[in-house]
Amino acid sequence: MTRQLHFGGFQIASQVTHSHAAWRHPGSDTAFTTPEYYHRIGRILERGKFDFVFFADLLAAPVRYGSDITEPLRRGTQATATLDPSIVAASIGAVTSKLGVAITKSATYFHPYELARIFASLDHLTRGRVAWNIVTSLTQGEAQNFGQDDHLDHEFRYERAEEFVRTALELWSSWDPDALVLDKTDGVFADPSRVRQVDHDGQFFRTRGPLNVPHSPQGRPVLIQAGSSNTGRDFAARWAEAIFEIDPTPEGRRAYYDDIKSRATNFGRNPDGVLIFPAFIPFIGETESIAREKQAFHNELADPISGLITLSVHTDHDFSGYDLDAPVEDVQVTGTQGLFDTARRVANRDNLTLRDIGKWYAQGVLLPQFVGTATQVADQIEESFTAGEADGFMVSAAQTPGTFNDFVDYVVPELQRRGLFRTEYTGDTLRDHLGLTQLASPNGVAHAVA
């Protein structure tokens, strides 16, 4: 059987995603505080047989650039206004039946018990369609919102996150699949012998357990990560079943793909069970010139300061005092190190100034743009897929929901004609869609899904 593509639709529960121009686009719906906004997106992606919709998230308003919220609010940059994605996920799950819902939750500012309970509940309410995007959070602003003066050190965050994930896995395993009996005649609600305390007492976390949510349809959510630093890549290769990646160059995507698969093998995992999803923004037209007009119109709406505001958030480094027309400096950042390394690599190659980087970042946070007719965009996807850059892709919108409508109506049928993408869902859970048949137990040993 021909190797099949996977697709996720990238979202933030806000007015923008990667594109900071999106909310200004005349074709964009800006009613992001309403359920209908997300229901519409979910139904479009399910019509296109997408594996999942993916929600990124930040836990603080963007205050890093110049230590002031004024410009981020005026310009409407990432995280100025964002709903809780776990609530949005439940809402989307209620109006779809197959589409997976992946949401971001921090392993730094929540407790494993709280997080395990949220995801087990969502997995029940969606009948097994939930994924957890594991993050360690980015910024000092997030730390301060949770009562801490400073954000934890990068390496320490990942060390702590290792125990967080293990603890959550223990909690999800505290109910056997058949523990819930519901025998009305004999008055037996659950079999106590099939529910266990966890009694986790580790370096960073303590929890007695058991979880008070019964075993969910998937056993636990699909685990997603976006490791880009060396430590982050190790963490992703150790735990993730799907990995979200940003790299604007084919050679960068190939190198990342090979590196992660190699690291997964070194951790004793089957690399085929670690699916890599680079992201892109599509611009689709009846002709190539129409598509390029759409791209140019969108890109012109992006302003450099908006991009630098979000770059400051992502790197936890204030770029407000730099000369915009100077080359990108070799600064040390504490946030998303791998993403800034990518920006610096391309800036050095193409002689880009900080203003150029800001403009590029506002256009789509370094994402490549696939432009052309449906056939040409499908060609670019197929080329990247067959060249060993990806197992699937994260599709990010230049306008909402128009980008998703165009992709589903025109590009998906072309990929289906080529035998590269499903014509119907063949399973019910997100784990089914992704072809993931193994779960990682808390001690790291794989076992079959119950």
Short mmCIF file of C-alpha atoms in Angstrom, two decimals:
data_model
loop_
_atom_site.label_atom_id
_atom_site.label_comp_id
_atom_site.label_asym_id
_atom_site.label_seq_id
_atom_site.Cartn_x
_atom_site.Cartn_y
_atom_site.Cartn_z
CA MET A 1 0.00 0.00 0.00
CA THR A 2 1.21 3.50 -0.86
CA ARG A 3 2.44 5.49 2.12
CA GLN A 4 -0.32 7.89 3.15
CA LEU A 5 -0.14 11.54 4.12
CA HIS A 6 -1.50 12.93 7.39
CA PHE A 7 -2.84 16.44 7.92
CA GLY A 8 -3.41 18.70 10.89
CA GLY A 9 -5.04 22.11 10.72
CA PHE A 10 -3.08 24.63 12.80
CA GLN A 11 -5.03 26.98 15.05
CA ILE A 12 -4.71 29.23 18.06
CA ALA A 13 -7.97 30.05 19.85
CA SER A 14 -7.51 33.70 18.90
CA GLN A 15 -7.60 36.16 16.01
CA VAL A 16 -4.26 35.06 14.50
CA THR A 17 -2.29 31.87 13.99
CA HIS A 18 1.17 31.94 12.38
CA SER A 19 0.01 34.72 10.09
CA HIS A 20 -0.23 38.06 11.86
CA ALA A 21 -1.90 39.43 8.74
CA ALA A 22 -4.76 36.92 9.03
CA TRP A 23 -7.09 38.99 11.20
CA ARG A 24 -6.68 42.02 8.92
CA HIS A 25 -7.54 40.07 5.78
CA PRO A 26 -10.92 41.13 4.35
CA GLY A 27 -11.92 37.49 3.96
CA SER A 28 -11.20 36.49 7.56
CA ASP A 29 -13.82 35.84 10.18
CA THR A 30 -12.75 37.58 13.41
CA ALA A 31 -15.48 36.21 15.70
CA PHE A 32 -12.93 34.05 17.52
CA THR A 33 -14.76 34.35 20.87
CA THR A 34 -17.81 32.48 19.52
CA PRO A 35 -18.38 28.71 19.32
CA GLU A 36 -19.55 29.00 15.72
CA TYR A 37 -16.08 30.18 14.65
CA TYR A 38 -14.49 26.90 15.79
CA HIS A 39 -17.41 24.69 14.76
CA ARG A 40 -17.04 25.98 11.21
CA ILE A 41 -13.32 25.22 11.12
CA GLY A 42 -13.85 21.76 12.62
CA ARG A 43 -16.53 20.85 10.09
CA ILE A 44 -14.39 22.02 7.16
CA LEU A 45 -11.39 19.98 8.30
CA GLU A 46 -13.53 16.91 8.93
CA ARG A 47 -15.01 17.27 5.44
CA GLY A 48 -11.41 17.22 4.20
CA LYS A 49 -10.67 14.03 6.22
CA PHE A 50 -7.95 15.80 8.24
CA ASP A 51 -6.46 13.78 11.07
CA PHE A 52 -6.85 16.60 13.60
CA VAL A 53 -7.13 20.28 14.34
CA PHE A 54 -4.21 21.49 16.45
CA PHE A 55 -4.33 24.34 18.98
CA ALA A 56 -1.14 26.07 20.06
CA ASP A 57 -1.35 28.16 23.23
CA LEU A 58 0.49 30.69 25.39
CA LEU A 59 -0.27 31.50 29.02
CA ALA A 60 0.57 35.20 28.96
CA ALA A 61 -0.07 38.32 26.96
CA PRO A 62 2.95 39.42 24.88
CA VAL A 63 4.78 41.81 27.22
CA ARG A 64 8.39 40.97 26.32
CA TYR A 65 8.86 43.53 23.52
CA GLY A 66 9.67 46.80 25.28
CA SER A 67 8.03 45.53 28.51
CA ASP A 68 4.75 47.02 27.34
CA ILE A 69 1.40 45.62 26.17
CA THR A 70 0.37 48.73 24.20
CA GLU A 71 1.74 47.81 20.75
CA PRO A 72 0.79 44.10 20.93
CA LEU A 73 -2.79 45.08 21.74
CA ARG A 74 -2.95 47.71 19.04
CA ARG A 75 -1.50 45.41 16.41
CA GLY A 76 -3.32 42.25 17.52
CA THR A 77 -0.30 39.96 17.77
CA GLN A 78 -0.19 36.37 19.01
CA ALA A 79 -1.58 35.76 22.53
CA THR A 80 -3.05 39.25 23.06
CA ALA A 81 -6.43 37.52 23.35
CA THR A 82 -6.69 33.72 23.51
CA LEU A 83 -9.35 31.32 24.75
CA ASP A 84 -8.51 28.17 26.71
CA PRO A 85 -8.06 25.48 24.02
CA SER A 86 -9.33 22.65 26.23
CA ILE A 87 -12.76 24.30 26.34
CA VAL A 88 -12.66 24.94 22.60
CA ALA A 89 -11.72 21.28 22.03
CA ALA A 90 -14.83 20.08 23.87
CA SER A 91 -16.96 22.39 21.75
CA ILE A 92 -15.47 21.16 18.46
CA GLY A 93 -15.76 17.56 19.61
CA ALA A 94 -19.50 18.01 20.10
CA VAL A 95 -20.12 18.96 16.46
CA THR A 96 -17.72 16.50 14.78
CA SER A 97 -17.50 12.72 14.90
CA LYS A 98 -14.11 11.81 13.39
CA LEU A 99 -11.79 14.82 13.52
CA GLY A 100 -9.08 14.66 16.18
CA VAL A 101 -8.52 17.62 18.48
CA ALA A 102 -4.97 18.34 19.69
CA ILE A 103 -4.47 20.95 22.39
CA THR A 104 -1.46 22.49 24.07
CA LYS A 105 -1.01 22.29 27.84
CA SER A 106 2.09 23.21 29.79
CA ALA A 107 4.11 20.72 31.80
CA THR A 108 5.58 23.65 33.73
CA TYR A 109 2.54 25.47 35.11
CA PHE A 110 0.05 22.67 35.74
CA HIS A 111 0.08 19.57 37.92
CA PRO A 112 0.07 16.09 36.35
CA TYR A 113 -3.15 15.12 38.14
CA GLU A 114 -5.06 18.13 36.86
CA LEU A 115 -3.79 17.64 33.32
CA ALA A 116 -4.42 13.88 33.32
CA ARG A 117 -7.99 14.49 34.46
CA ILE A 118 -8.64 17.11 31.74
CA PHE A 119 -7.36 14.89 28.93
CA ALA A 120 -9.06 11.71 30.15
CA SER A 121 -12.34 13.62 30.32
CA LEU A 122 -11.87 15.07 26.84
CA ASP A 123 -10.98 11.67 25.46
CA HIS A 124 -14.30 10.34 26.77
CA LEU A 125 -16.33 13.29 25.49
CA THR A 126 -14.78 13.04 22.01
CA ARG A 127 -14.89 9.22 21.99
CA GLY A 128 -11.13 8.94 21.63
CA ARG A 129 -10.05 11.87 19.47
CA VAL A 130 -7.76 13.88 21.74
CA ALA A 131 -4.03 14.69 21.65
CA TRP A 132 -1.81 16.57 24.10
CA ASN A 133 0.82 18.92 22.70
CA ILE A 134 3.42 18.90 25.48
CA VAL A 135 5.15 22.24 26.05
CA THR A 136 7.41 23.53 28.81
CA SER A 137 6.29 27.14 28.16
CA LEU A 138 8.40 29.99 26.86
CA THR A 139 8.44 33.20 28.79
CA GLN A 140 8.98 35.08 32.00
CA GLY A 141 5.52 36.59 31.51
CA GLU A 142 3.99 33.13 31.86
CA ALA A 143 5.99 32.52 35.02
CA GLN A 144 4.76 35.78 36.53
CA ASN A 145 1.14 34.91 35.75
CA PHE A 146 1.60 31.78 37.86
CA GLY A 147 3.23 33.56 40.80
CA GLN A 148 6.89 32.98 39.90
CA ASP A 149 9.45 35.75 39.46
CA ASP A 150 11.41 33.99 36.74
CA HIS A 151 10.86 31.28 34.17
CA LEU A 152 12.62 27.99 34.87
CA ASP A 153 15.91 27.30 33.10
CA HIS A 154 15.54 25.62 29.70
CA GLU A 155 17.34 22.37 30.60
CA PHE A 156 15.64 22.18 34.00
CA ARG A 157 12.20 22.59 32.41
CA TYR A 158 12.78 19.52 30.26
CA GLU A 159 14.13 17.49 33.17
CA ARG A 160 10.98 18.35 35.12
CA ALA A 161 8.77 17.62 32.09
CA GLU A 162 10.18 14.08 31.87
CA GLU A 163 8.77 13.31 35.31
CA PHE A 164 5.55 15.15 34.49
CA VAL A 165 4.87 12.91 31.48
CA ARG A 166 5.72 9.74 33.40
CA THR A 167 3.38 10.76 36.21
CA ALA A 168 0.52 11.52 33.82
CA LEU A 169 1.02 8.13 32.14
CA GLU A 170 0.84 6.42 35.53
CA LEU A 171 -2.42 8.20 36.30
CA TRP A 172 -3.97 7.29 32.94
CA SER A 173 -3.01 3.67 33.63
CA SER A 174 -4.60 3.60 37.08
CA TRP A 175 -7.92 2.26 35.69
CA ASP A 176 -7.98 -0.95 33.68
CA PRO A 177 -10.14 -0.82 30.55
CA ASP A 178 -12.72 -3.17 32.11
CA ALA A 179 -12.76 -1.67 35.61
CA LEU A 180 -16.10 0.10 35.11
CA VAL A 181 -18.71 -2.65 35.61
CA LEU A 182 -22.06 -0.81 35.93
CA ASP A 183 -23.92 -3.94 37.08
CA LYS A 184 -27.27 -2.61 38.26
CA THR A 185 -28.60 -6.01 39.36
CA ASP A 186 -25.75 -6.83 41.75
CA GLY A 187 -25.07 -3.19 42.57
CA VAL A 188 -21.44 -3.27 41.40
CA PHE A 189 -20.33 0.03 39.91
CA ALA A 190 -16.60 -0.71 39.44
CA ASP A 191 -14.21 -3.57 40.20
CA PRO A 192 -11.85 -2.27 42.92
CA SER A 193 -9.20 -4.83 41.97
CA ARG A 194 -8.84 -3.14 38.59
CA VAL A 195 -8.24 0.36 39.91
CA ARG A 196 -4.88 1.18 41.48
CA GLN A 197 -3.31 3.94 43.48
CA VAL A 198 -0.32 5.54 41.80
CA ASP A 199 1.63 6.64 44.89
CA HIS A 200 4.06 8.69 42.84
CA ASP A 201 6.63 10.45 45.01
CA GLY A 202 9.27 11.90 42.72
CA GLN A 203 11.76 14.71 42.57
CA PHE A 204 9.23 17.26 41.35
CA PHE A 205 5.75 15.79 41.79
CA ARG A 206 3.72 13.84 44.31
CA THR A 207 0.31 12.30 43.67
CA ARG A 208 -1.49 9.44 45.33
CA GLY A 209 -4.06 8.55 42.69
CA PRO A 210 -5.92 6.80 41.29
CA LEU A 211 -7.32 9.16 38.70
CA ASN A 212 -11.04 9.58 39.28
CA VAL A 213 -11.80 9.38 35.56
CA PRO A 214 -12.26 5.84 34.18
CA HIS A 215 -10.01 4.46 31.44
CA SER A 216 -10.71 6.46 28.29
CA PRO A 217 -11.25 5.21 24.71
CA GLN A 218 -7.61 5.76 23.66
CA GLY A 219 -6.16 4.88 27.07
CA ARG A 220 -4.49 8.28 26.99
CA PRO A 221 -4.18 11.12 24.48
CA VAL A 222 -1.87 10.96 21.51
CA LEU A 223 1.34 12.73 22.58
CA ILE A 224 2.56 15.62 20.41
CA GLN A 225 5.67 17.75 20.84
CA ALA A 226 7.60 20.42 18.97
CA GLY A 227 11.17 19.99 20.16
CA SER A 228 13.64 22.13 18.24
CA SER A 229 16.63 22.57 20.58
CA ASN A 230 18.95 19.62 21.19
CA THR A 231 17.25 18.87 24.53
CA GLY A 232 13.83 19.40 22.98
CA ARG A 233 14.60 16.99 20.16
CA ASP A 234 15.65 14.32 22.64
CA PHE A 235 12.44 14.88 24.60
CA ALA A 236 10.33 14.68 21.43
CA ALA A 237 12.10 11.54 20.21
CA ARG A 238 11.65 9.94 23.64
CA TRP A 239 7.93 10.67 24.14
CA ALA A 240 6.13 12.10 21.12
CA GLU A 241 4.01 10.19 18.65
CA ALA A 242 3.63 13.25 16.43
CA ILE A 243 6.04 16.17 16.17
CA PHE A 244 5.20 19.65 14.92
CA GLU A 245 8.13 21.29 13.10
CA ILE A 246 8.90 24.68 11.59
CA ASP A 247 11.66 25.00 9.02
CA PRO A 248 11.42 27.10 5.84
CA THR A 249 13.98 25.08 3.84
CA PRO A 250 13.81 21.59 2.31
CA GLU A 251 17.32 20.78 3.51
CA GLY A 252 16.43 21.85 7.05
CA ARG A 253 13.28 19.70 7.04
CA ARG A 254 15.18 16.67 5.74
CA ALA A 255 17.90 17.08 8.36
CA TYR A 256 15.32 17.41 11.13
CA TYR A 257 13.39 14.35 9.90
CA ASP A 258 16.51 12.18 9.78
CA ASP A 259 17.71 13.45 13.15
CA ILE A 260 14.46 12.77 14.99
CA LYS A 261 14.03 9.31 13.47
CA SER A 262 17.60 8.45 14.46
CA ARG A 263 17.08 9.70 18.01
CA ALA A 264 13.84 7.71 18.30
CA THR A 265 15.69 4.56 17.25
CA ASN A 266 18.37 5.27 19.84
CA PHE A 267 15.62 5.40 22.49
CA GLY A 268 14.48 1.92 21.43
CA ARG A 269 11.42 3.17 19.59
CA ASN A 270 10.10 2.27 16.16
CA PRO A 271 10.73 5.46 14.13
CA ASP A 272 7.56 4.80 12.12
CA GLY A 273 5.64 5.51 15.33
CA VAL A 274 7.06 9.04 15.49
CA LEU A 275 5.24 11.09 12.83
CA ILE A 276 6.77 14.41 11.79
CA PHE A 277 4.55 17.30 10.68
CA PRO A 278 6.29 20.34 9.15
CA ALA A 279 3.98 23.33 8.72
CA PHE A 280 3.23 25.49 5.68
CA ILE A 281 0.80 28.18 4.54
CA PRO A 282 -0.92 27.48 1.20
CA PHE A 283 -2.05 30.09 -1.33
CA ILE A 284 -4.24 28.43 -3.95
CA GLY A 285 -5.63 29.98 -7.14
CA GLU A 286 -7.29 29.00 -10.39
CA THR A 287 -3.98 30.01 -12.01
CA GLU A 288 -0.51 30.46 -10.60
CA SER A 289 -0.68 34.22 -11.13
CA ILE A 290 -3.92 34.44 -9.13
CA ALA A 291 -2.31 32.42 -6.31
CA ARG A 292 0.71 34.73 -6.30
CA GLU A 293 -1.57 37.77 -6.16
CA LYS A 294 -3.24 36.24 -3.08
CA GLN A 295 0.16 35.64 -1.52
CA ALA A 296 1.39 39.17 -2.24
CA PHE A 297 -1.80 40.74 -0.87
CA HIS A 298 -1.51 38.73 2.33
CA ASN A 299 2.21 39.34 2.82
CA GLU A 300 1.82 43.09 2.37
CA LEU A 301 -0.60 43.14 5.35
CA ALA A 302 2.15 41.88 7.68
CA ASP A 303 4.13 44.55 9.51
CA PRO A 304 7.67 44.01 10.88
CA ILE A 305 6.94 45.26 14.41
CA SER A 306 4.17 42.67 14.86
CA GLY A 307 6.66 40.00 13.83
CA LEU A 308 9.32 41.24 16.24
CA ILE A 309 6.79 41.36 19.08
CA THR A 310 6.07 37.66 18.59
CA LEU A 311 9.74 36.83 17.99
CA SER A 312 10.43 38.46 21.37
CA VAL A 313 7.77 36.22 22.95
CA HIS A 314 8.99 33.02 21.30
CA THR A 315 12.62 33.64 22.22
CA ASP A 316 11.90 35.37 25.57
CA HIS A 317 14.27 38.09 24.40
CA ASP A 318 13.46 41.79 23.94
CA PHE A 319 14.19 42.92 20.38
CA SER A 320 12.73 46.42 20.83
CA GLY A 321 16.10 48.14 21.26
CA TYR A 322 17.82 46.74 18.16
CA ASP A 323 18.53 48.55 14.89
CA LEU A 324 15.91 47.24 12.46
CA ASP A 325 18.21 47.66 9.49
CA ALA A 326 21.17 45.85 10.99
CA PRO A 327 22.00 42.17 10.43
CA VAL A 328 20.54 39.64 12.86
CA GLU A 329 22.91 39.48 15.80
CA ASP A 330 24.24 36.38 17.51
CA VAL A 331 22.18 36.84 20.67
CA GLN A 332 21.48 34.23 23.32
CA VAL A 333 17.80 33.42 23.78
CA THR A 334 16.06 31.39 26.48
CA GLY A 335 12.76 30.54 24.77
CA THR A 336 12.41 28.59 21.53
CA GLN A 337 16.09 28.24 20.76
CA GLY A 338 15.79 26.03 17.68
CA LEU A 339 13.33 28.40 15.99
CA PHE A 340 15.65 31.37 16.42
CA ASP A 341 18.59 29.29 15.19
CA THR A 342 16.57 28.63 12.02
CA ALA A 343 15.83 32.35 11.59
CA ARG A 344 19.49 33.22 12.11
CA ARG A 345 20.63 30.54 9.66
CA VAL A 346 18.41 31.87 6.86
CA ALA A 347 19.21 35.51 7.74
CA ASN A 348 22.93 34.84 7.42
CA ARG A 349 22.43 32.98 4.15
CA ASP A 350 20.24 35.68 2.54
CA ASN A 351 21.74 38.78 4.23
CA LEU A 352 18.47 39.61 5.98
CA THR A 353 18.14 42.49 8.43
CA LEU A 354 16.11 42.38 11.63
CA ARG A 355 13.36 44.30 9.78
CA ASP A 356 13.30 41.53 7.15
CA ILE A 357 13.04 38.89 9.87
CA GLY A 358 10.22 40.84 11.53
CA LYS A 359 8.30 41.06 8.26
CA TRP A 360 8.88 37.36 7.57
CA TYR A 361 7.86 36.42 11.09
CA ALA A 362 4.64 38.44 10.78
CA GLN A 363 3.83 36.73 7.49
CA GLY A 364 3.91 33.31 9.12
CA VAL A 365 6.55 32.69 11.82
CA LEU A 366 9.12 31.34 9.31
CA LEU A 367 6.67 28.91 7.68
CA PRO A 368 7.24 28.17 3.99
CA GLN A 369 4.45 29.27 1.68
CA PHE A 370 3.23 26.76 -0.93
CA VAL A 371 1.82 28.78 -3.83
CA GLY A 372 0.06 27.89 -7.07
CA THR A 373 -2.85 26.00 -8.53
CA ALA A 374 -4.23 23.02 -6.63
CA THR A 375 -2.05 20.78 -8.80
CA GLN A 376 1.07 22.85 -8.12
CA VAL A 377 0.47 22.95 -4.36
CA ALA A 378 -0.14 19.19 -4.38
CA ASP A 379 3.14 18.81 -6.31
CA GLN A 380 5.00 20.73 -3.58
CA ILE A 381 3.41 18.60 -0.86
CA GLU A 382 4.18 15.37 -2.69
CA GLU A 383 7.77 16.43 -3.39
CA SER A 384 8.38 17.24 0.28
CA PHE A 385 6.65 14.05 1.41
CA THR A 386 8.54 11.71 -0.93
CA ALA A 387 11.88 13.48 -0.34
CA GLY A 388 11.93 12.35 3.29
CA GLU A 389 10.94 15.65 4.90
CA ALA A 390 7.61 14.67 6.43
CA ASP A 391 5.07 12.03 7.41
CA GLY A 392 2.33 14.64 7.25
CA PHE A 393 1.86 18.38 7.33
CA MET A 394 0.38 21.08 9.52
CA VAL A 395 -1.68 23.41 7.33
CA SER A 396 -1.75 26.98 8.65
CA ALA A 397 -4.22 29.59 7.42
CA ALA A 398 -3.53 32.95 5.80
CA GLN A 399 -7.20 33.75 6.27
CA THR A 400 -9.88 31.94 8.25
CA PRO A 401 -11.71 29.88 7.17
CA GLY A 402 -10.95 30.60 3.50
CA THR A 403 -7.54 28.91 3.44
CA PHE A 404 -8.97 25.68 4.84
CA ASN A 405 -11.92 25.78 2.43
CA ASP A 406 -9.61 26.20 -0.56
CA PHE A 407 -7.29 23.45 0.61
CA VAL A 408 -10.12 20.99 1.29
CA ASP A 409 -12.03 21.79 -1.91
CA TYR A 410 -9.11 21.78 -4.33
CA VAL A 411 -5.87 20.32 -2.97
CA VAL A 412 -7.27 17.37 -0.99
CA PRO A 413 -9.11 15.89 -4.03
CA GLU A 414 -5.89 16.15 -6.06
CA LEU A 415 -3.93 14.29 -3.38
CA GLN A 416 -6.71 11.69 -3.18
CA ARG A 417 -6.52 11.17 -6.96
CA ARG A 418 -2.81 10.47 -6.55
CA GLY A 419 -3.50 7.87 -3.85
CA LEU A 420 -1.59 9.89 -1.25
CA PHE A 421 -4.46 10.72 1.09
CA ARG A 422 -7.50 8.94 2.44
CA THR A 423 -10.90 9.32 0.80
CA GLU A 424 -12.70 8.23 3.98
CA TYR A 425 -11.80 7.77 7.62
CA THR A 426 -11.14 4.08 8.32
CA GLY A 427 -11.28 4.32 12.12
CA ASP A 428 -12.94 6.27 14.88
CA THR A 429 -10.12 7.49 17.14
CA LEU A 430 -7.24 9.85 16.46
CA ARG A 431 -4.89 6.97 17.15
CA ASP A 432 -6.67 5.06 14.35
CA HIS A 433 -6.26 7.97 11.91
CA LEU A 434 -2.54 8.25 12.62
CA GLY A 435 -1.93 4.49 12.44
CA LEU A 436 -0.58 4.40 15.99
CA THR A 437 -1.13 0.96 17.49
CA GLN A 438 1.22 1.15 20.44
CA LEU A 439 1.12 3.02 23.73
CA ALA A 440 4.23 3.88 25.73
CA SER A 441 3.96 2.71 29.32
CA PRO A 442 5.43 4.78 32.19
CA ASN A 443 8.64 2.74 32.15
CA GLY A 444 9.08 3.41 28.45
CA VAL A 445 8.12 -0.08 27.21
CA ALA A 446 5.59 -0.14 24.38
CA HIS A 447 2.41 -2.12 24.75
CA ALA A 448 -0.60 -2.61 22.51
CA VAL A 449 -3.63 -0.35 22.74
CA ALA A 450 -6.35 -1.99 24.84
#
